[in-house]
């Protein structure tokens, strides 16, 4: 069978493509290259340049590559941007997904892995977030991911598509420097960017009800995340596999923002003290995954630790930013 990976030339998508192709799966990537780079993909993975919201292109790709499963990662994913442009986010993330699912159903494709997010949970007051923790997103990005899950499950029931929704926690690191995240939207590259510009790192809020007053998060290495996608794809291929599964992808270990910034200082050699600024709206004091269902249903657990994430991300940052 062949898996189509939408957003396959992006930071996460290229890791997924490499992991699946390296494990012997047939893979084709679809990417509009607005944030992705063709050079990230191995030679064995063909790239189709275009939008996952283009029905004619989807029909062509499905037929030419004999696609039998889809891993859908293509989406808009910046929280602040979603607050500023909510209608566009819904159109891109939910409307585009509806177009893709219509094409999947029309082609008779029976397997679908959906890239979701821990943003669907909002700000739950629990030690470990399970898949049964109530969802209450606090921004349009999280809303579009939750609506996307609803849509995926509904389409699965209506058309006999077996589905897995993977709720990512905080993704960091790189399997190779050339695959590193080139954006400055997540906390690790944001700190790197500050240090590169000879500025102190920033911490938003140090008065939370946590051991050191800063937010606690669950960080997952992008290579582990890629292996989770491979596990999900193979689970959908297994005889008797559930047709509708939702799984957290995290390590189940909390790390405070201050602890992370301290580790980044140790790895980079720039140990200047961070500047504490006001809290950001919507930041939960603690957001840590329960990884039990991933282990039980997918046979998957994270292998890499936080130091691996920071060191590999720093190697990628230096490659792309010339430091």
Coordinates of N, CA and C in Angstrom, one line a residue, residues 89-186:
X89 N -8.4 30.5 9.5 CA -7.9 29.3 10.2 C -9.0 28.2 10.0
X90 N -10.3 28.6 10.2 CA -11.3 27.6 10.0 C -11.4 27.1 8.6
X91 N -11.3 28.1 7.7 CA -11.3 27.7 6.2 C -10.2 26.8 5.9
X92 N -9.0 27.1 6.3 CA -7.8 26.2 6.0 C -7.8 24.9 6.7
X93 N -8.0 24.9 8.0 CA -7.9 23.7 8.8 C -9.1 22.8 8.8
X94 N -10.3 23.4 8.7 CA -11.5 22.6 8.8 C -12.0 22.4 7.3
X95 N -12.1 23.5 6.6 CA -12.6 23.4 5.2 C -11.7 22.6 4.4
X96 N -10.4 22.8 4.5 CA -9.5 22.0 3.7 C -9.5 20.5 4.1
X97 N -9.7 20.2 5.4 CA -9.9 18.8 5.8 C -11.1 18.2 5.2
X98 N -12.2 19.0 5.2 CA -13.5 18.4 4.6 C -13.3 18.1 3.1
X99 N -12.6 18.9 2.4 CA -12.3 18.6 1.0 C -11.5 17.4 0.8
X100 N -10.4 17.2 1.7 CA -9.6 16.0 1.6 C -10.4 14.8 2.0
X101 N -11.2 14.8 3.0 CA -12.0 13.7 3.4 C -13.0 13.3 2.3
X102 N -13.6 14.2 1.6 CA -14.5 13.9 0.5 C -13.7 13.2 -0.6
X103 N -12.5 13.6 -0.9 CA -11.7 13.0 -1.9 C -11.3 11.6 -1.5
X104 N -10.9 11.4 -0.2 CA -10.6 10.1 0.4 C -11.8 9.1 0.2
X105 N -13.0 9.6 0.6 CA -14.1 8.7 0.5 C -14.4 8.4 -0.9
X106 N -14.3 9.3 -1.8 CA -14.6 9.1 -3.2 C -13.7 8.1 -3.8
X107 N -12.4 8.1 -3.4 CA -11.4 7.2 -3.9 C -11.4 5.8 -3.2
X108 N -12.3 5.7 -2.2 CA -12.3 4.4 -1.5 C -11.1 4.1 -0.6
X109 N -10.4 5.1 -0.2 CA -9.3 5.0 0.7 C -9.8 4.7 2.1
X110 N -9.2 3.7 2.8 CA -9.8 3.2 4.0 C -9.0 3.5 5.3
X111 N -7.9 4.3 5.2 CA -7.1 4.5 6.4 C -6.7 6.0 6.5
X112 N -6.8 6.6 7.7 CA -6.6 8.0 7.8 C -6.0 8.3 9.1
X113 N -4.8 9.0 9.2 CA -4.2 9.4 10.4 C -4.2 10.9 10.4
X114 N -4.8 11.5 11.5 CA -5.0 12.9 11.6 C -4.0 13.5 12.6
X115 N -3.3 14.6 12.2 CA -2.5 15.4 13.1 C -3.3 16.3 13.9
X116 N -3.5 16.0 15.2 CA -4.2 16.9 16.1 C -3.2 17.5 17.1
X117 N -3.7 18.0 18.2 CA -2.9 18.8 19.1 C -3.4 18.7 20.5
X118 N -2.5 18.9 21.5 CA -2.9 19.0 22.9 C -3.7 20.3 23.1
X119 N -3.6 21.2 22.1 CA -4.4 22.5 22.2 C -5.9 22.2 22.3
X120 N -6.4 21.0 22.0 CA -7.8 20.7 22.1 C -8.2 20.7 23.6
X121 N -7.3 20.5 24.5 CA -7.7 20.4 25.9 C -7.8 21.7 26.6
X122 N -7.2 22.8 26.0 CA -7.3 24.1 26.7 C -6.4 24.1 27.9
X123 N -7.0 24.4 29.1 CA -6.2 24.6 30.3 C -6.7 23.7 31.4
X124 N -6.7 22.4 31.2 CA -7.2 21.5 32.3 C -6.4 21.5 33.6
X125 N -7.1 21.4 34.7 CA -6.4 21.4 36.0 C -6.3 20.0 36.5
X126 N -5.4 19.3 35.8 CA -5.1 17.9 36.1 C -3.6 17.6 36.1
X127 N -3.2 16.6 36.8 CA -1.7 16.3 36.8 C -1.3 15.7 35.5
X128 N -2.1 14.7 35.0 CA -1.8 14.1 33.7 C -3.1 14.2 32.9
X129 N -2.9 14.6 31.6 CA -4.0 14.7 30.7 C -4.2 13.4 30.0
X130 N -5.4 12.8 30.2 CA -5.7 11.6 29.4 C -6.6 11.9 28.2
X131 N -6.8 11.0 27.4 CA -7.6 11.2 26.2 C -9.1 11.5 26.6
X132 N -9.4 11.1 27.8 CA -10.8 11.4 28.3 C -10.9 12.7 29.0
X133 N -9.9 13.4 29.2 CA -9.9 14.7 29.8 C -10.8 15.6 28.9
X134 N -11.8 16.4 29.5 CA -12.7 17.2 28.7 C -11.9 18.2 27.8
X135 N -12.3 18.4 26.6 CA -11.7 19.3 25.6 C -12.4 20.6 25.7
X136 N -11.6 21.7 25.9 CA -12.1 23.1 26.0 C -11.1 24.0 25.5
X137 N -10.8 24.0 24.1 CA -9.7 24.8 23.6 C -10.0 26.3 23.8
X138 N -8.9 27.1 24.0 CA -9.0 28.5 24.3 C -8.6 29.4 23.2
X139 N -8.4 28.9 22.0 CA -8.0 29.7 20.9 C -8.5 29.1 19.6
X140 N -8.7 29.8 18.5 CA -9.2 29.3 17.3 C -8.4 28.1 16.7
X141 N -7.0 28.1 16.9 CA -6.2 27.0 16.4 C -6.7 25.7 17.1
X142 N -6.8 25.7 18.4 CA -7.2 24.5 19.1 C -8.6 24.1 18.8
X143 N -9.5 25.1 18.5 CA -10.9 24.8 18.1 C -10.9 24.1 16.7
X144 N -10.0 24.6 15.8 CA -10.0 23.9 14.5 C -9.5 22.5 14.6
X145 N -8.6 22.2 15.5 CA -8.1 20.9 15.7 C -9.2 20.0 16.3
X146 N -9.9 20.5 17.2 CA -11.0 19.7 17.8 C -12.1 19.4 16.8
X147 N -12.5 20.5 16.1 CA -13.5 20.3 15.0 C -13.0 19.4 13.9
X148 N -11.7 19.4 13.7 CA -11.1 18.4 12.7 C -11.2 17.0 13.2
X149 N -11.0 16.8 14.5 CA -11.2 15.4 15.0 C -12.7 15.0 14.8
X150 N -13.6 15.9 15.2 CA -15.0 15.5 15.0 C -15.3 15.1 13.5
X151 N -14.8 15.9 12.6 CA -15.0 15.7 11.2 C -14.4 14.4 10.7
X152 N -13.2 14.1 11.2 CA -12.5 12.8 10.8 C -13.3 11.6 11.3
X153 N -13.8 11.7 12.6 CA -14.5 10.5 13.1 C -15.8 10.4 12.4
X154 N -16.5 11.5 12.1 CA -17.8 11.4 11.4 C -17.6 10.8 10.0
X155 N -16.6 11.3 9.3 CA -16.4 10.8 7.9 C -16.0 9.3 8.0
X156 N -15.2 9.0 9.0 CA -14.9 7.5 9.2 C -16.1 6.7 9.4
X157 N -17.0 7.1 10.2 CA -18.2 6.3 10.4 C -19.1 6.2 9.2
X158 N -19.2 7.4 8.5 CA -20.0 7.4 7.3 C -19.5 6.6 6.1
X159 N -18.2 6.6 6.0 CA -17.6 6.0 4.8 C -16.7 4.7 5.0
X160 N -16.7 4.3 6.3 CA -16.0 3.1 6.6 C -14.5 3.3 6.5
X161 N -14.0 4.5 7.0 CA -12.6 4.8 7.0 C -12.1 4.6 8.4
X162 N -11.1 3.8 8.6 CA -10.4 3.6 9.9 C -9.6 4.8 10.2
X163 N -9.7 5.4 11.4 CA -9.0 6.6 11.7 C -8.2 6.6 13.0
X164 N -7.2 7.3 13.1 CA -6.4 7.6 14.3 C -6.2 9.1 14.4
X165 N -6.5 9.7 15.5 CA -6.2 11.1 15.8 C -5.1 11.2 16.8
X166 N -4.0 11.8 16.4 CA -2.8 11.9 17.3 C -2.7 13.3 17.9
X167 N -2.8 13.4 19.2 CA -2.8 14.7 19.9 C -1.4 15.0 20.4
X168 N -0.6 15.8 19.6 CA 0.8 16.1 19.9 C 0.8 17.0 21.1
X169 N 1.8 16.8 22.0 CA 2.2 17.8 23.0 C 3.3 18.6 22.4
X170 N 4.3 19.1 23.1 CA 5.2 20.1 22.6 C 6.4 19.4 21.9
X171 N 6.5 19.7 20.6 CA 7.4 19.0 19.7 C 8.7 19.8 19.6
X172 N 9.8 19.1 19.7 CA 11.2 19.8 19.6 C 12.2 18.8 19.1
X173 N 13.4 19.3 18.7 CA 14.5 18.5 18.3 C 14.5 18.3 16.8
X174 N 15.4 17.4 16.3 CA 15.6 17.1 14.9 C 16.3 15.8 14.8
X175 N 15.9 14.9 13.9 CA 16.6 13.7 13.7 C 17.9 13.9 12.9
X176 N 18.0 15.0 12.2 CA 19.2 15.4 11.5 C 19.2 16.9 11.4
X177 N 20.4 17.6 11.4 CA 20.3 19.1 11.4 C 19.6 19.7 10.2
X178 N 19.6 19.0 9.1 CA 18.9 19.6 7.9 C 17.4 19.5 8.0
X179 N 16.9 18.7 9.0 CA 15.5 18.6 9.2 C 14.9 19.5 10.3
X180 N 15.8 20.3 10.8 CA 15.4 21.1 12.0 C 14.3 22.1 11.6
X181 N 13.6 22.5 12.7 CA 12.5 23.5 12.5 C 13.2 24.8 12.2
X182 N 12.8 25.5 11.1 CA 13.4 26.8 10.7 C 12.5 27.9 11.2
X183 N 11.3 27.7 11.7 CA 10.5 28.8 12.2 C 10.9 29.2 13.6
X184 N 10.4 30.3 14.0 CA 10.6 30.8 15.4 C 9.3 31.0 16.0
X185 N 8.6 29.9 16.3 CA 7.2 29.9 16.8 C 7.1 29.1 18.1
X186 N 8.0 28.1 18.3 CA 8.0 27.3 19.5 C 9.1 27.7 20.4

